[in-house]
Amino acid sequence: MKIWKMCMLFYTGGATYLTIELLFRGRSYGSMFLAGGLCFLLIGQMNHVSPRLPLILRGIAGSLIVTMVEFGAGLLVNREYAVWDYRDQPGNLMGQICPLFTAFWIPLSLLAIFLYGLLETHMETKLSPA
């Protein structure tokens, strides 16, 4: 049951991220589904690992998680800058990450924390034995 729940949460994160990219950029890539799913799982686990951490600090931590996943994914799949290109942004690192988008990930991480908790609670309610 736990693996099924994690798969569903991963899928939700990946699909949500693809949708956001399609709405704002008009295109996306399959690798972003994987990155979005991984970020969603990692950010959601903060509800368990550090539930007493103030929400804004969890949002900042989530932003750093997304930035690190984005950097790793960029080194693997964005070598030609076909997926994204931050080379023209101030403070960028190898064109893969930049402070502007790290800041943008804070509100997105806060939404992910909320959505993850909501979905996890819903799944536990629906899947728990009566």
mmCIF file of C-alpha atoms in Angstrom, residues 11-78:
data_model
loop_
_atom_site.group_PDB
_atom_site.id
_atom_site.type_symbol
_atom_site.label_atom_id
_atom_site.label_comp_id
_atom_site.label_asym_id
_atom_site.label_seq_id
_atom_site.Cartn_x
_atom_site.Cartn_y
_atom_site.Cartn_z
ATOM 1 C CA TYR A 11 2.555 10.997 -10.399
ATOM 2 C CA THR A 12 0.629 13.946 -8.954
ATOM 3 C CA GLY A 13 3.807 15.989 -8.542
ATOM 4 C CA GLY A 14 5.049 15.156 -12.013
ATOM 5 C CA ALA A 15 1.733 15.842 -13.707
ATOM 6 C CA THR A 16 1.239 19.089 -11.797
ATOM 7 C CA TYR A 17 4.680 20.347 -12.748
ATOM 8 C CA LEU A 18 4.151 19.474 -16.419
ATOM 9 C CA THR A 19 0.829 21.320 -16.335
ATOM 10 C CA ILE A 20 2.435 24.409 -14.809
ATOM 11 C CA GLU A 21 5.139 24.411 -17.488
ATOM 12 C CA LEU A 22 2.595 23.973 -20.267
ATOM 13 C CA LEU A 23 0.511 26.857 -18.924
ATOM 14 C CA PHE A 24 3.423 29.259 -18.477
ATOM 15 C CA ARG A 25 5.871 28.207 -21.224
ATOM 16 C CA GLY A 26 3.656 26.353 -23.675
ATOM 17 C CA ARG A 27 5.988 23.332 -23.699
ATOM 18 C CA SER A 28 7.637 20.810 -21.425
ATOM 19 C CA TYR A 29 9.717 17.621 -21.498
ATOM 20 C CA GLY A 30 9.291 14.139 -20.031
ATOM 21 C CA SER A 31 12.318 14.665 -17.817
ATOM 22 C CA MET A 32 10.405 17.452 -16.079
ATOM 23 C CA PHE A 33 7.713 14.966 -15.101
ATOM 24 C CA LEU A 34 10.393 12.945 -13.296
ATOM 25 C CA ALA A 35 11.942 16.024 -11.690
ATOM 26 C CA GLY A 36 8.523 17.317 -10.588
ATOM 27 C CA GLY A 37 7.550 13.974 -9.086
ATOM 28 C CA LEU A 38 10.820 13.697 -7.179
ATOM 29 C CA CYS A 39 10.553 17.270 -5.885
ATOM 30 C CA PHE A 40 6.970 16.692 -4.755
ATOM 31 C CA LEU A 41 7.954 13.578 -2.777
ATOM 32 C CA LEU A 42 10.948 15.256 -1.168
ATOM 33 C CA ILE A 43 9.078 18.444 -0.288
ATOM 34 C CA GLY A 44 6.121 16.474 1.064
ATOM 35 C CA GLN A 45 8.376 14.497 3.385
ATOM 36 C CA MET A 46 9.197 17.715 5.238
ATOM 37 C CA ASN A 47 5.754 17.389 6.842
ATOM 38 C CA HIS A 48 7.135 14.281 8.570
ATOM 39 C CA VAL A 49 10.804 15.141 9.023
ATOM 40 C CA SER A 50 10.424 18.699 10.320
ATOM 41 C CA PRO A 51 6.747 19.384 11.098
ATOM 42 C CA ARG A 52 7.634 22.033 13.707
ATOM 43 C CA LEU A 53 9.746 24.061 11.321
ATOM 44 C CA PRO A 54 7.906 27.316 10.534
ATOM 45 C CA LEU A 55 6.052 27.141 7.244
ATOM 46 C CA ILE A 56 8.123 29.862 5.566
ATOM 47 C CA LEU A 57 11.326 27.968 6.397
ATOM 48 C CA ARG A 58 9.819 24.800 4.939
ATOM 49 C CA GLY A 59 9.018 26.827 1.817
ATOM 50 C CA ILE A 60 12.625 28.007 1.610
ATOM 51 C CA ALA A 61 13.891 24.458 2.200
ATOM 52 C CA GLY A 62 11.523 23.242 -0.527
ATOM 53 C CA SER A 63 12.904 25.886 -2.864
ATOM 54 C CA LEU A 64 16.424 24.630 -2.197
ATOM 55 C CA ILE A 65 15.268 21.052 -2.881
ATOM 56 C CA VAL A 66 13.797 22.107 -6.230
ATOM 57 C CA THR A 67 16.941 24.062 -7.085
ATOM 58 C CA MET A 68 19.173 21.065 -6.319
ATOM 59 C CA VAL A 69 16.970 18.681 -8.308
ATOM 60 C CA GLU A 70 16.876 21.205 -11.140
ATOM 61 C CA PHE A 71 20.673 21.473 -11.104
ATOM 62 C CA GLY A 72 21.098 17.687 -11.135
ATOM 63 C CA ALA A 73 18.513 17.251 -13.875
ATOM 64 C CA GLY A 74 20.125 20.055 -15.827
ATOM 65 C CA LEU A 75 23.521 18.377 -15.728
ATOM 66 C CA LEU A 76 21.927 15.141 -16.947
ATOM 67 C CA VAL A 77 19.358 16.226 -19.538
ATOM 68 C CA ASN A 78 19.871 19.926 -20.265
#
